PDB file of C-alpha atoms in Angstrom:
ATOM      1  CA  GLY A  36      20.464 -60.072  25.941  1.00  0.00           C
ATOM      2  CA  GLY A  37      16.702 -60.482  26.147  1.00  0.00           C
ATOM      3  CA  MET A  38      15.033 -57.186  26.929  1.00  0.00           C
ATOM      4  CA  VAL A  39      17.891 -55.018  25.596  1.00  0.00           C
ATOM      5  CA  ASP A  40      17.888 -56.902  22.297  1.00  0.00           C
ATOM      6  CA  SER A  41      14.115 -56.516  22.020  1.00  0.00           C
ATOM      7  CA  VAL A  42      14.199 -52.784  22.795  1.00  0.00           C
ATOM      8  CA  THR A  43      17.112 -52.245  20.411  1.00  0.00           C
ATOM      9  CA  THR A  44      15.268 -54.054  17.644  1.00  0.00           C
ATOM     10  CA  VAL A  45      12.099 -52.004  18.199  1.00  0.00           C
ATOM     11  CA  LEU A  46      13.867 -48.643  18.497  1.00  0.00           C
ATOM     12  CA  PHE A  47      16.570 -49.045  15.890  1.00  0.00           C
ATOM     13  CA  GLY A  48      15.318 -51.844  13.659  1.00  0.00           C
ATOM     14  CA  PHE A  49      18.173 -54.273  14.244  1.00  0.00           C
ATOM     15  CA  PRO A  50      19.283 -56.661  16.954  1.00  0.00           C
ATOM     16  CA  ARG A  51      22.469 -56.001  18.889  1.00  0.00           C
ATOM     17  CA  LYS A  52      25.535 -57.196  17.023  1.00  0.00           C
ATOM     18  CA  HIS A  53      29.207 -57.736  17.664  1.00  0.00           C
ATOM     19  CA  ILE A  54      31.197 -54.606  18.597  1.00  0.00           C
ATOM     20  CA  ARG A  55      34.209 -53.861  16.412  1.00  0.00           C
ATOM     21  CA  MET A  56      36.852 -51.624  18.033  1.00  0.00           C
ATOM     22  CA  GLU A  57      38.942 -49.666  15.541  1.00  0.00           C
ATOM     23  CA  ALA A  58      40.991 -47.890  18.239  1.00  0.00           C
ATOM     24  CA  ASP A  59      41.153 -49.178  21.794  1.00  0.00           C
ATOM     25  CA  ARG A  60      43.709 -47.393  23.966  1.00  0.00           C
ATOM     26  CA  VAL A  61      42.970 -46.330  27.538  1.00  0.00           C
ATOM     27  CA  ALA A  62      45.676 -45.183  29.959  1.00  0.00           C
ATOM     28  CA  PRO A  63      45.664 -46.397  33.572  1.00  0.00           C
ATOM     29  CA  GLY A  64      43.226 -44.373  35.646  1.00  0.00           C
ATOM     30  CA  PHE A  65      40.864 -43.793  32.717  1.00  0.00           C
ATOM     31  CA  GLU A  66      39.412 -47.302  32.456  1.00  0.00           C
ATOM     32  CA  LEU A  67      35.907 -46.093  33.347  1.00  0.00           C
ATOM     33  CA  VAL A  68      35.830 -44.034  30.131  1.00  0.00           C
ATOM     34  CA  GLY A  69      36.469 -47.202  28.123  1.00  0.00           C
ATOM     35  CA  LYS A  70      33.835 -49.113  30.063  1.00  0.00           C
ATOM     36  CA  VAL A  71      31.169 -46.434  29.501  1.00  0.00           C
ATOM     37  CA  PHE A  72      32.150 -46.139  25.826  1.00  0.00           C
ATOM     38  CA  ARG A  73      31.747 -49.872  25.221  1.00  0.00           C
ATOM     39  CA  ALA A  74      28.472 -49.911  27.167  1.00  0.00           C
ATOM     40  CA  SER A  75      27.065 -47.177  24.901  1.00  0.00           C
ATOM     41  CA  LEU A  76      27.816 -49.324  21.851  1.00  0.00           C
ATOM     42  CA  ASP A  77      26.643 -52.527  23.506  1.00  0.00           C
ATOM     43  CA  SER A  78      23.321 -50.924  24.470  1.00  0.00           C
ATOM     44  CA  GLY A  79      22.486 -50.195  20.840  1.00  0.00           C
ATOM     45  CA  MET A  80      22.157 -46.461  21.474  1.00  0.00           C
ATOM     46  CA  HIS A  81      25.046 -45.748  19.080  1.00  0.00           C
ATOM     47  CA  LEU A  82      25.978 -47.532  15.881  1.00  0.00           C
ATOM     48  CA  GLY A  83      29.438 -45.990  15.903  1.00  0.00           C
ATOM     49  CA  ALA A  84      31.330 -43.631  18.157  1.00  0.00           C
ATOM     50  CA  GLN A  85      34.721 -42.113  18.859  1.00  0.00           C
ATOM     51  CA  CYS A  86      36.242 -40.647  22.007  1.00  0.00           C
ATOM     52  CA  VAL A  87      39.665 -39.078  22.434  1.00  0.00           C
ATOM     53  CA  VAL A  88      40.738 -37.465  25.706  1.00  0.00           C
ATOM     54  CA  TYR A  89      43.899 -35.487  26.347  1.00  0.00           C
ATOM     55  CA  HIS A  90      45.003 -34.878  29.923  1.00  0.00           C
ATOM     56  CA  ARG A  91      47.780 -32.347  30.487  1.00  0.00           C
ATOM     57  CA  GLY A  92      48.866 -32.639  26.872  1.00  0.00           C
ATOM     58  CA  THR A  93      48.973 -36.437  26.783  1.00  0.00           C
ATOM     59  CA  ARG A  94      46.437 -38.595  24.950  1.00  0.00           C
ATOM     60  CA  VAL A  95      44.992 -40.863  27.646  1.00  0.00           C
ATOM     61  CA  VAL A  96      41.950 -42.219  25.794  1.00  0.00           C
ATOM     62  CA  ASP A  97      41.676 -43.121  22.112  1.00  0.00           C
ATOM     63  CA  LEU A  98      38.576 -45.162  21.327  1.00  0.00           C
ATOM     64  CA  ALA A  99      36.677 -45.756  18.107  1.00  0.00           C
ATOM     65  CA  GLY A 100      34.198 -48.534  17.595  1.00  0.00           C
ATOM     66  CA  SER A 101      31.053 -49.586  15.867  1.00  0.00           C
ATOM     67  CA  VAL A 102      28.379 -52.206  16.028  1.00  0.00           C
ATOM     68  CA  SER A 103      28.787 -54.812  13.284  1.00  0.00           C
ATOM     69  CA  HIS A 104      25.909 -53.861  11.040  1.00  0.00           C
ATOM     70  CA  PRO A 105      25.613 -53.138   7.300  1.00  0.00           C
ATOM     71  CA  THR A 106      25.231 -49.392   7.959  1.00  0.00           C
ATOM     72  CA  THR A 107      28.552 -49.224   9.830  1.00  0.00           C
ATOM     73  CA  ALA A 108      30.676 -51.299   7.438  1.00  0.00           C
ATOM     74  CA  GLY A 109      32.800 -48.304   6.404  1.00  0.00           C
ATOM     75  CA  TYR A 110      33.106 -46.807   9.876  1.00  0.00           C
ATOM     76  CA  THR A 111      36.725 -46.298  10.993  1.00  0.00           C
ATOM     77  CA  ALA A 112      38.716 -44.164  13.420  1.00  0.00           C
ATOM     78  CA  ASP A 113      39.009 -41.633  10.563  1.00  0.00           C
ATOM     79  CA  SER A 114      35.239 -41.339  10.031  1.00  0.00           C
ATOM     80  CA  LEU A 115      33.857 -37.842  10.462  1.00  0.00           C
ATOM     81  CA  GLN A 116      31.474 -37.310  13.381  1.00  0.00           C
ATOM     82  CA  ASN A 117      28.541 -34.947  13.687  1.00  0.00           C
ATOM     83  CA  VAL A 118      28.935 -32.998  16.897  1.00  0.00           C
ATOM     84  CA  PHE A 119      25.956 -30.747  17.406  1.00  0.00           C
ATOM     85  CA  SER A 120      26.035 -28.071  20.114  1.00  0.00           C
ATOM     86  CA  THR A 121      29.110 -29.427  21.893  1.00  0.00           C
ATOM     87  CA  SER A 122      30.762 -26.018  21.985  1.00  0.00           C
ATOM     88  CA  LYS A 123      27.920 -24.620  24.123  1.00  0.00           C
ATOM     89  CA  CYS A 124      29.068 -26.610  27.161  1.00  0.00           C
ATOM     90  CA  VAL A 125      32.719 -25.657  26.735  1.00  0.00           C
ATOM     91  CA  THR A 126      31.845 -22.002  26.138  1.00  0.00           C
ATOM     92  CA  SER A 127      29.670 -21.837  29.258  1.00  0.00           C
ATOM     93  CA  VAL A 128      32.467 -23.302  31.412  1.00  0.00           C
ATOM     94  CA  CYS A 129      34.962 -20.824  29.940  1.00  0.00           C
ATOM     95  CA  MET A 130      32.597 -17.934  30.635  1.00  0.00           C
ATOM     96  CA  ALA A 131      32.086 -19.113  34.221  1.00  0.00           C
ATOM     97  CA  VAL A 132      35.877 -19.199  34.751  1.00  0.00           C
ATOM     98  CA  LEU A 133      36.275 -15.716  33.232  1.00  0.00           C
ATOM     99  CA  ALA A 134      33.444 -14.381  35.411  1.00  0.00           C
ATOM    100  CA  ASP A 135      34.986 -15.989  38.490  1.00  0.00           C
ATOM    101  CA  GLN A 136      38.299 -14.269  37.629  1.00  0.00           C
ATOM    102  CA  GLY A 137      36.472 -10.947  37.252  1.00  0.00           C
ATOM    103  CA  ARG A 138      37.436 -10.625  33.580  1.00  0.00           C
ATOM    104  CA  VAL A 139      33.785 -10.516  32.397  1.00  0.00           C
ATOM    105  CA  ARG A 140      30.384  -9.963  34.000  1.00  0.00           C
ATOM    106  CA  TYR A 141      27.275 -11.964  33.170  1.00  0.00           C
ATOM    107  CA  SER A 142      25.358  -8.694  32.765  1.00  0.00           C
ATOM    108  CA  GLN A 143      27.920  -7.344  30.302  1.00  0.00           C
ATOM    109  CA  ARG A 144      26.960  -6.917  26.634  1.00  0.00           C
ATOM    110  CA  VAL A 145      28.860  -9.242  24.291  1.00  0.00           C
ATOM    111  CA  ALA A 146      29.960  -6.295  22.130  1.00  0.00           C
ATOM    112  CA  GLU A 147      31.837  -4.811  25.116  1.00  0.00           C
ATOM    113  CA  VAL A 148      34.330  -7.694  25.050  1.00  0.00           C
ATOM    114  CA  TRP A 149      33.965  -8.574  21.349  1.00  0.00           C
ATOM    115  CA  PRO A 150      33.479  -5.310  19.432  1.00  0.00           C
ATOM    116  CA  GLU A 151      33.099  -7.056  16.063  1.00  0.00           C
ATOM    117  CA  PHE A 152      30.009  -8.834  17.410  1.00  0.00           C
ATOM    118  CA  GLY A 153      28.289  -5.448  17.736  1.00  0.00           C
ATOM    119  CA  LEU A 154      28.713  -4.761  14.026  1.00  0.00           C
ATOM    120  CA  HIS A 155      26.048  -7.278  13.045  1.00  0.00           C
TER     121      HIS A 155
END
């Protein structure tokens, strides 16, 4: 309430509204993910969001929700999401693991492990 509603209105042009959860499944042990997800919607930082987490091949988190607002009326668990630059984090972790295993070196040229890359 209060300050958050005021900031949300100034930043995003609308007051905080009711949160509508389209998917709301969280396995035991992953409750914090659900709590943080709902807090991100409640804060007004996101109008709609989705989060799915698999752990050892099992879906342990399946969340999709939106703030009740005219711009999110059609938002569902099937809505497409823009995900900019998310592969950079995953790629850097993979490279760190490969370097730790001695399979690549940070000083190595990309074309040495991916010859097709050197063609361009």
